[in-house]
């Protein structure tokens, strides 16, 4: 049994290692489940093959701008990973995570999207929203999954909408770029003990370049090269305009279209073609709810009433704000704020996001 963490000297944990090695077989899964619920991004493990011997190791290395992690298992394994609304409220590092599947099968479902990742494939999920995942292997070899976690702000050249529309999907980057990401993640975790004090930031810069390259491949493949590129540039300009004016209650599709000398119909088409069918009004509402969620969790704004937070970001009707917030996050604004203030009140129980039917089918290793 190993549970280890290292402090970076500034109060934040730079490394975490959780291993079931040397534990009695009957205790291994419960040990992993308990420790996973105490992570900075708490998740709940579910053992789908309780009769089989279980051996696993979770490892994380904090590089500052990015965190590199891995999940390794030996023997036949079928585990589910749930991040319920309650766990999101308990603790949220507010990061986006790339999943690089090396051996075994990995599934991830978030919002309305879900994918199965085969060996060598890459997916994406967001820690700030509930999700369900699973990992399976037949035991013929060690199964391994790498995780590259980062804040959206680490990639200012990529608009926030890029991450939103790719969450819960399989990223179609080239095989060479996927292998490079897996190789670098492996080396980071293997060589972490030998880094000098200045090395983590340099390594993070190298990894950030690879991550940005992966997203560049995906965007290039998803958008045709001619008019779609012009549309994408215009969309990014429009989105930047909107983000700078989210607190303006007069902001509307008509006002935005006029600012860019295009028709409201063209504006709607632009968003529908580039944002997975999402209209401009829905996109504005989602961003405003995100700002409200951030402010409700800010202890410096604890004396500001929840309805005032909604009003600050364009929700003039408190009842409408409550309904919209509950629809987006599964809880009222006031309850969300209480959960953030209490913090430790959740134990990981509660219902998670609905599991799509495709996740219940049996898959074999390839």
Tab-separated table of C-alpha atoms in Angstrom:
chain	number	residue	atom	x	y	z
A	1	UNK	CA	0.000	0.000	0.000
A	2	UNK	CA	1.322	3.409	-0.899
A	3	UNK	CA	-0.194	6.857	-0.463
A	4	UNK	CA	2.364	9.576	-1.011
A	5	UNK	CA	2.320	13.302	-1.655
A	6	UNK	CA	5.002	15.928	-1.909
A	7	UNK	CA	4.619	19.596	-1.046
A	8	UNK	CA	6.235	22.129	-3.358
A	9	UNK	CA	7.144	24.412	-0.454
A	10	UNK	CA	4.387	26.892	-1.248
A	11	UNK	CA	1.479	24.989	0.229
A	12	UNK	CA	0.359	23.105	-2.882
A	13	UNK	CA	0.873	19.404	-3.494
A	14	UNK	CA	3.195	18.804	-6.442
A	15	UNK	CA	2.954	14.997	-6.584
A	16	UNK	CA	0.416	12.371	-5.604
A	17	UNK	CA	0.838	8.600	-5.738
A	18	UNK	CA	-1.924	6.156	-4.768
A	19	UNK	CA	-1.115	2.459	-5.154
A	20	UNK	CA	-2.869	-0.725	-4.036
A	21	UNK	CA	0.432	-2.604	-4.105
A	22	UNK	CA	0.910	-4.992	-1.129
A	23	UNK	CA	-2.622	-4.542	0.120
A	24	UNK	CA	-4.784	-7.648	0.696
A	25	UNK	CA	-6.903	-8.223	-2.405
A	26	UNK	CA	-10.139	-7.769	-0.457
A	27	UNK	CA	-9.113	-4.235	0.602
A	28	UNK	CA	-7.688	-2.872	-2.626
A	29	UNK	CA	-10.708	-1.427	-4.346
A	30	UNK	CA	-12.178	0.187	-1.219
A	31	UNK	CA	-8.790	1.775	-0.542
A	32	UNK	CA	-8.623	3.240	-4.069
A	33	UNK	CA	-12.212	4.475	-3.881
A	34	UNK	CA	-11.633	6.223	-0.543
A	35	UNK	CA	-8.462	7.951	-1.719
A	36	UNK	CA	-9.987	9.043	-5.037
A	37	UNK	CA	-12.784	10.825	-3.173
A	38	UNK	CA	-10.135	12.924	-1.399
A	39	UNK	CA	-8.369	14.121	-4.566
A	40	UNK	CA	-8.438	17.813	-5.612
A	41	UNK	CA	-10.956	16.629	-8.224
A	42	UNK	CA	-12.892	14.037	-6.210
A	43	UNK	CA	-14.312	11.130	-8.194
A	44	UNK	CA	-16.093	7.948	-7.183
A	45	UNK	CA	-14.789	4.602	-8.432
A	46	UNK	CA	-17.295	1.783	-9.032
A	47	UNK	CA	-16.038	-1.816	-9.258
A	48	UNK	CA	-17.873	-3.605	-12.070
A	49	UNK	CA	-15.887	-6.864	-11.625
A	50	UNK	CA	-15.755	-7.370	-7.844
A	51	UNK	CA	-14.935	-11.087	-8.137
A	52	UNK	CA	-11.637	-10.432	-9.970
A	53	UNK	CA	-8.289	-9.590	-8.302
A	54	UNK	CA	-7.704	-5.846	-8.484
A	55	UNK	CA	-4.467	-3.901	-8.670
A	56	UNK	CA	-4.207	-0.236	-9.646
A	57	UNK	CA	-2.069	2.853	-9.325
A	58	UNK	CA	-3.013	6.546	-9.669
A	59	UNK	CA	-0.204	9.046	-10.122
A	60	UNK	CA	-0.230	12.828	-10.594
A	61	UNK	CA	2.586	15.319	-11.180
A	62	UNK	CA	1.795	19.049	-10.879
A	63	UNK	CA	3.863	21.170	-13.265
A	64	UNK	CA	2.150	24.455	-12.454
A	65	UNK	CA	0.375	25.278	-15.714
A	66	UNK	CA	-0.418	21.615	-16.337
A	67	UNK	CA	-0.862	18.432	-14.331
A	68	UNK	CA	0.173	15.060	-15.736
A	69	UNK	CA	-1.488	11.914	-14.429
A	70	UNK	CA	-1.829	8.224	-15.129
A	71	UNK	CA	-4.102	5.340	-14.185
A	72	UNK	CA	-2.467	1.910	-14.437
A	73	UNK	CA	-4.100	-1.435	-13.705
A	74	UNK	CA	-3.023	-5.073	-13.795
A	75	UNK	CA	-5.224	-8.113	-14.342
A	76	UNK	CA	-8.806	-8.074	-15.611
A	77	UNK	CA	-10.423	-4.786	-14.688
A	78	UNK	CA	-13.733	-3.033	-15.270
A	79	UNK	CA	-14.173	0.152	-13.245
A	80	UNK	CA	-16.569	3.059	-13.544
A	81	UNK	CA	-15.616	6.620	-12.608
A	82	UNK	CA	-18.389	9.024	-11.572
A	83	UNK	CA	-18.135	12.746	-10.994
A	84	UNK	CA	-21.554	13.648	-9.683
A	85	UNK	CA	-23.025	17.145	-9.267
A	86	UNK	CA	-22.374	16.814	-5.544
A	87	UNK	CA	-18.694	16.016	-6.112
A	88	UNK	CA	-18.379	18.984	-8.483
A	89	UNK	CA	-19.723	21.220	-5.718
A	90	UNK	CA	-17.388	19.655	-3.165
A	91	UNK	CA	-14.201	20.584	-5.009
A	92	UNK	CA	-13.431	21.684	-8.541
A	93	UNK	CA	-9.962	22.528	-9.905
A	94	UNK	CA	-11.780	24.040	-12.944
A	95	UNK	CA	-9.610	22.264	-15.470
A	96	UNK	CA	-9.988	20.616	-18.865
A	97	UNK	CA	-8.486	17.128	-19.181
A	98	UNK	CA	-7.096	15.283	-22.176
A	99	UNK	CA	-7.364	11.497	-21.886
A	100	UNK	CA	-4.665	9.596	-23.801
A	101	UNK	CA	-5.618	5.922	-23.813
A	102	UNK	CA	-2.601	3.609	-24.209
A	103	UNK	CA	-3.870	0.086	-23.416
A	104	UNK	CA	-7.365	-1.134	-22.602
A	105	UNK	CA	-10.678	0.579	-23.370
A	106	UNK	CA	-11.796	3.894	-21.899
A	107	UNK	CA	-15.241	5.479	-22.124
A	108	UNK	CA	-16.257	9.030	-21.256
A	109	UNK	CA	-19.696	10.665	-21.322
A	110	UNK	CA	-20.381	14.310	-20.529
A	111	UNK	CA	-23.305	16.578	-21.355
A	112	UNK	CA	-24.829	15.158	-24.541
A	113	UNK	CA	-21.659	13.522	-25.878
A	114	UNK	CA	-19.931	10.212	-25.269
A	115	UNK	CA	-17.128	8.185	-26.821
A	116	UNK	CA	-15.208	4.935	-26.446
A	117	UNK	CA	-11.441	5.402	-26.698
A	118	UNK	CA	-9.462	2.474	-28.096
A	119	UNK	CA	-5.693	2.072	-27.721
A	120	UNK	CA	-3.904	5.196	-28.930
A	121	UNK	CA	-6.992	7.417	-29.034
A	122	UNK	CA	-7.557	10.748	-27.269
A	123	UNK	CA	-10.658	12.255	-25.610
A	124	UNK	CA	-11.572	15.313	-23.577
A	125	UNK	CA	-13.664	16.178	-20.515
A	126	UNK	CA	-14.248	19.132	-18.175
A	127	UNK	CA	-13.871	18.820	-14.374
A	128	UNK	CA	-16.489	21.546	-13.783
A	129	UNK	CA	-19.382	19.462	-15.107
A	130	UNK	CA	-20.625	16.009	-14.083
A	131	UNK	CA	-19.355	13.103	-16.149
A	132	UNK	CA	-19.256	9.324	-16.193
A	133	UNK	CA	-16.316	7.269	-17.426
A	134	UNK	CA	-15.077	3.707	-17.350
A	135	UNK	CA	-11.925	1.718	-18.011
A	136	UNK	CA	-11.743	-1.940	-19.018
A	137	UNK	CA	-8.979	-4.405	-19.782
A	138	UNK	CA	-8.845	-8.189	-20.187
A	139	UNK	CA	-5.666	-8.611	-18.115
A	140	UNK	CA	-3.415	-9.784	-20.958
A	141	UNK	CA	-1.194	-6.752	-20.350
A	142	UNK	CA	-1.075	-3.746	-18.064
A	143	UNK	CA	-3.740	-1.194	-18.973
A	144	UNK	CA	-2.721	2.443	-18.905
A	145	UNK	CA	-4.393	5.805	-19.367
A	146	UNK	CA	-2.553	9.154	-19.323
A	147	UNK	CA	-4.233	12.414	-18.301
A	148	UNK	CA	-3.109	15.949	-19.192
A	149	UNK	CA	-5.043	18.553	-17.179
A	150	UNK	CA	-4.898	22.302	-17.702
A	151	UNK	CA	-6.785	25.545	-17.161
A	152	UNK	CA	-8.412	27.069	-20.232
A	153	UNK	CA	-6.430	30.259	-19.624
A	154	UNK	CA	-3.213	28.332	-20.346
A	155	UNK	CA	-4.132	28.482	-24.041
A	156	UNK	CA	-5.252	32.057	-24.779
A	157	UNK	CA	-5.013	31.452	-28.530
A	158	UNK	CA	-7.807	28.872	-28.291
A	159	UNK	CA	-11.283	30.309	-27.614
A	160	UNK	CA	-13.246	28.835	-24.722
A	161	UNK	CA	-15.802	27.532	-27.205
A	162	UNK	CA	-13.171	25.150	-28.614
A	163	UNK	CA	-13.068	23.203	-25.358
A	164	UNK	CA	-16.835	23.367	-24.867
A	165	UNK	CA	-17.684	21.832	-28.224
A	166	UNK	CA	-15.034	19.096	-27.938
A	167	UNK	CA	-15.932	17.990	-24.395
A	168	UNK	CA	-17.037	14.352	-24.304
A	169	UNK	CA	-15.738	13.691	-27.821
A	170	UNK	CA	-12.897	11.762	-29.426
A	171	UNK	CA	-10.197	14.063	-30.820
A	172	UNK	CA	-9.139	13.246	-34.365
A	173	UNK	CA	-5.518	14.369	-34.071
A	174	UNK	CA	-2.824	12.553	-36.023
A	175	UNK	CA	-1.450	9.279	-34.651
A	176	UNK	CA	2.017	10.856	-34.441
A	177	UNK	CA	0.799	13.692	-32.213
A	178	UNK	CA	-1.129	11.269	-29.989
A	179	UNK	CA	1.950	9.068	-29.558
A	180	UNK	CA	4.059	12.124	-28.749
A	181	UNK	CA	1.625	13.204	-26.020
A	182	UNK	CA	1.668	9.711	-24.467
A	183	UNK	CA	5.461	9.466	-24.645
A	184	UNK	CA	6.002	12.843	-22.999
A	185	UNK	CA	3.475	12.107	-20.251
A	186	UNK	CA	5.226	8.817	-19.534
A	187	UNK	CA	8.635	10.487	-19.302
A	188	UNK	CA	7.332	13.247	-17.019
A	189	UNK	CA	6.001	10.708	-14.520
A	190	UNK	CA	9.070	8.482	-14.788
A	191	UNK	CA	11.690	11.227	-14.404
A	192	UNK	CA	9.890	13.551	-11.964
A	193	UNK	CA	12.190	12.588	-9.069
A	194	UNK	CA	15.187	13.940	-10.977
A	195	UNK	CA	13.868	17.393	-11.936
A	196	UNK	CA	15.685	20.503	-10.784
A	197	UNK	CA	13.643	23.347	-9.264
A	198	UNK	CA	13.325	25.207	-12.580
A	199	UNK	CA	12.482	22.134	-14.690
A	200	UNK	CA	8.700	21.776	-14.097
A	201	UNK	CA	7.836	25.098	-15.778
A	202	UNK	CA	10.036	24.222	-18.763
A	203	UNK	CA	8.495	20.789	-19.087
A	204	UNK	CA	5.036	22.342	-18.824
A	205	UNK	CA	5.877	24.647	-21.750
A	206	UNK	CA	6.890	21.669	-23.883
A	207	UNK	CA	3.706	19.782	-23.032
A	208	UNK	CA	1.586	22.884	-23.659
A	209	UNK	CA	3.002	23.070	-27.183
A	210	UNK	CA	2.024	19.459	-27.826
A	211	UNK	CA	-1.492	19.997	-26.420
A	212	UNK	CA	-1.960	23.087	-28.579
A	213	UNK	CA	-0.738	21.077	-31.564
A	214	UNK	CA	-3.317	18.370	-30.861
A	215	UNK	CA	-6.112	20.935	-30.817
A	216	UNK	CA	-4.736	22.546	-33.965
A	217	UNK	CA	-4.970	19.204	-35.775
A	218	UNK	CA	-8.537	18.732	-34.594
A	219	UNK	CA	-9.654	22.207	-35.677
A	220	UNK	CA	-7.968	21.850	-39.068
A	221	UNK	CA	-9.734	18.528	-39.690
A	222	UNK	CA	-13.152	19.704	-38.537
A	223	UNK	CA	-13.275	22.893	-40.629
A	224	UNK	CA	-13.013	22.992	-44.446
A	225	UNK	CA	-10.124	25.240	-45.545
A	226	UNK	CA	-11.966	27.947	-47.531
A	227	UNK	CA	-15.028	29.842	-46.278
A	228	UNK	CA	-15.130	27.971	-42.960
A	229	UNK	CA	-11.794	29.497	-41.986
A	230	UNK	CA	-13.181	32.978	-42.590
A	231	UNK	CA	-16.285	32.056	-40.617
A	232	UNK	CA	-14.165	30.778	-37.765
A	233	UNK	CA	-12.140	34.009	-37.622
A	234	UNK	CA	-15.332	36.073	-37.637
A	235	UNK	CA	-16.865	33.833	-34.958
A	236	UNK	CA	-13.832	34.324	-32.700
A	237	UNK	CA	-14.121	38.104	-33.109
A	238	UNK	CA	-17.835	37.973	-32.299
A	239	UNK	CA	-17.239	35.774	-29.267
A	240	UNK	CA	-14.555	38.143	-27.952
A	241	UNK	CA	-16.997	41.049	-28.413
A	242	UNK	CA	-19.666	39.157	-26.452
A	243	UNK	CA	-17.327	38.135	-23.612
A	244	UNK	CA	-16.310	41.780	-23.089
A	245	UNK	CA	-19.980	42.795	-22.745
A	246	UNK	CA	-21.545	39.920	-20.817
A	247	UNK	CA	-22.643	42.280	-18.032
A	248	UNK	CA	-24.552	44.463	-20.513
A	249	UNK	CA	-28.240	43.588	-20.159
A	250	UNK	CA	-28.961	45.197	-23.543
A	251	UNK	CA	-26.690	42.688	-25.300
A	252	UNK	CA	-28.758	40.904	-27.944
A	253	UNK	CA	-28.291	39.100	-31.267
A	254	UNK	CA	-29.553	42.189	-33.108
A	255	UNK	CA	-27.042	44.477	-31.353
A	256	UNK	CA	-24.179	42.048	-32.041
A	257	UNK	CA	-25.113	41.642	-35.702
A	258	UNK	CA	-25.248	45.425	-36.133
A	259	UNK	CA	-21.810	45.814	-34.534
A	260	UNK	CA	-20.295	43.519	-37.169
A	261	UNK	CA	-22.419	44.791	-40.088
A	262	UNK	CA	-24.029	41.404	-40.694
A	263	UNK	CA	-27.652	40.318	-40.562
A	264	UNK	CA	-29.101	38.516	-37.523
A	265	UNK	CA	-29.715	35.528	-39.824
A	266	UNK	CA	-26.013	35.423	-40.766
A	267	UNK	CA	-25.053	35.638	-37.103
A	268	UNK	CA	-27.306	32.688	-36.240
A	269	UNK	CA	-25.912	30.661	-39.145
A	270	UNK	CA	-22.368	31.431	-37.994
A	271	UNK	CA	-23.020	30.044	-34.523
A	272	UNK	CA	-25.110	27.106	-35.725
A	273	UNK	CA	-22.358	25.928	-38.094
A	274	UNK	CA	-19.439	26.391	-35.682
A	275	UNK	CA	-20.960	25.693	-32.251
A	276	UNK	CA	-22.564	22.262	-32.745
A	277	UNK	CA	-25.906	23.842	-33.597
A	278	UNK	CA	-25.998	26.146	-30.558
A	279	UNK	CA	-27.540	29.563	-31.222
A	280	UNK	CA	-25.997	32.857	-30.184
A	281	UNK	CA	-28.546	33.491	-27.391
A	282	UNK	CA	-27.875	30.061	-25.878
A	283	UNK	CA	-24.131	30.669	-26.063
A	284	UNK	CA	-24.481	34.010	-24.251
A	285	UNK	CA	-26.673	32.397	-21.576
A	286	UNK	CA	-24.127	29.616	-20.988
A	287	UNK	CA	-21.280	32.112	-20.563
A	288	UNK	CA	-23.326	34.259	-18.202
A	289	UNK	CA	-24.223	31.241	-16.097
A	290	UNK	CA	-20.550	30.366	-15.933
A	291	UNK	CA	-19.730	33.838	-14.610
A	292	UNK	CA	-22.539	33.536	-12.055
A	293	UNK	CA	-21.222	30.159	-10.955
A	294	UNK	CA	-17.746	31.606	-10.513
A	295	UNK	CA	-19.008	34.561	-8.439
A	296	UNK	CA	-21.240	32.374	-6.261
A	297	UNK	CA	-18.198	30.310	-5.338
A	298	UNK	CA	-16.041	33.348	-4.572
A	299	UNK	CA	-15.755	33.826	-0.767
A	300	UNK	CA	-15.050	37.538	-1.304
A	301	UNK	CA	-18.564	37.912	-2.755
A	302	UNK	CA	-20.338	35.895	-0.061
A	303	UNK	CA	-22.288	38.931	1.140
A	304	UNK	CA	-23.751	39.579	-2.313
A	305	UNK	CA	-27.234	37.988	-2.625
A	306	UNK	CA	-27.594	35.264	-5.232
A	307	UNK	CA	-30.173	37.271	-7.185
A	308	UNK	CA	-27.727	40.214	-7.278
A	309	UNK	CA	-25.100	37.949	-8.798
A	310	UNK	CA	-27.604	36.984	-11.484
A	311	UNK	CA	-28.501	40.627	-12.089
A	312	UNK	CA	-24.786	41.478	-12.410
A	313	UNK	CA	-24.549	39.082	-15.357
A	314	UNK	CA	-27.732	39.969	-17.173
A	315	UNK	CA	-30.438	37.907	-15.417
A	316	UNK	CA	-32.997	40.561	-14.509
A	317	UNK	CA	-35.635	38.041	-13.313
A	318	UNK	CA	-34.516	36.100	-10.178
A	319	UNK	CA	-36.947	33.237	-10.900
A	320	UNK	CA	-35.631	32.870	-14.456
A	321	UNK	CA	-32.060	32.960	-13.125
A	322	UNK	CA	-32.803	30.176	-10.630
A	323	UNK	CA	-34.434	27.993	-13.294
A	324	UNK	CA	-31.604	28.505	-15.775
A	325	UNK	CA	-28.913	27.847	-13.159
A	326	UNK	CA	-30.626	24.658	-11.955
A	327	UNK	CA	-31.020	23.421	-15.531
A	328	UNK	CA	-27.311	23.970	-16.197
A	329	UNK	CA	-25.800	22.718	-12.922
A	330	UNK	CA	-28.476	20.594	-11.257
A	331	UNK	CA	-28.806	22.858	-8.192
A	332	UNK	CA	-30.155	26.311	-7.325
A	333	UNK	CA	-27.736	29.260	-7.034
A	334	UNK	CA	-28.254	29.469	-3.266
A	335	UNK	CA	-27.668	25.737	-2.791
A	336	UNK	CA	-24.550	25.879	-4.947
A	337	UNK	CA	-23.159	28.709	-2.824
A	338	UNK	CA	-23.903	26.788	0.401
A	339	UNK	CA	-22.147	23.720	-0.992
A	340	UNK	CA	-19.045	25.738	-1.850
A	341	UNK	CA	-19.024	27.325	1.614
A	342	UNK	CA	-19.500	24.057	3.467
A	343	UNK	CA	-17.023	22.274	1.208
A	344	UNK	CA	-16.437	19.115	3.178
A	345	UNK	CA	-20.093	18.260	3.621
A	346	UNK	CA	-20.228	15.858	0.652
A	347	UNK	CA	-19.086	12.287	0.823
A	348	UNK	CA	-19.402	11.385	-2.813
A	349	UNK	CA	-22.822	9.779	-2.589
A	350	UNK	CA	-25.740	10.861	-4.687
A	351	UNK	CA	-26.867	10.190	-8.166
A	352	UNK	CA	-24.447	10.860	-10.971
A	353	UNK	CA	-25.180	11.869	-14.528
A	354	UNK	CA	-27.293	9.479	-16.549
A	355	UNK	CA	-25.223	6.726	-18.142
A	356	UNK	CA	-25.885	6.460	-21.879
A	357	UNK	CA	-26.969	3.070	-23.180
A	358	UNK	CA	-23.811	2.641	-25.219
A	359	UNK	CA	-21.783	2.537	-21.990
A	360	UNK	CA	-23.580	-0.597	-20.788
A	361	UNK	CA	-22.589	-2.719	-23.781
A	362	UNK	CA	-19.733	-5.163	-23.413
A	363	UNK	CA	-16.496	-4.360	-25.229
A	364	UNK	CA	-13.437	-6.478	-25.808
A	365	UNK	CA	-9.831	-5.335	-25.869
A	366	UNK	CA	-8.324	-4.633	-29.256
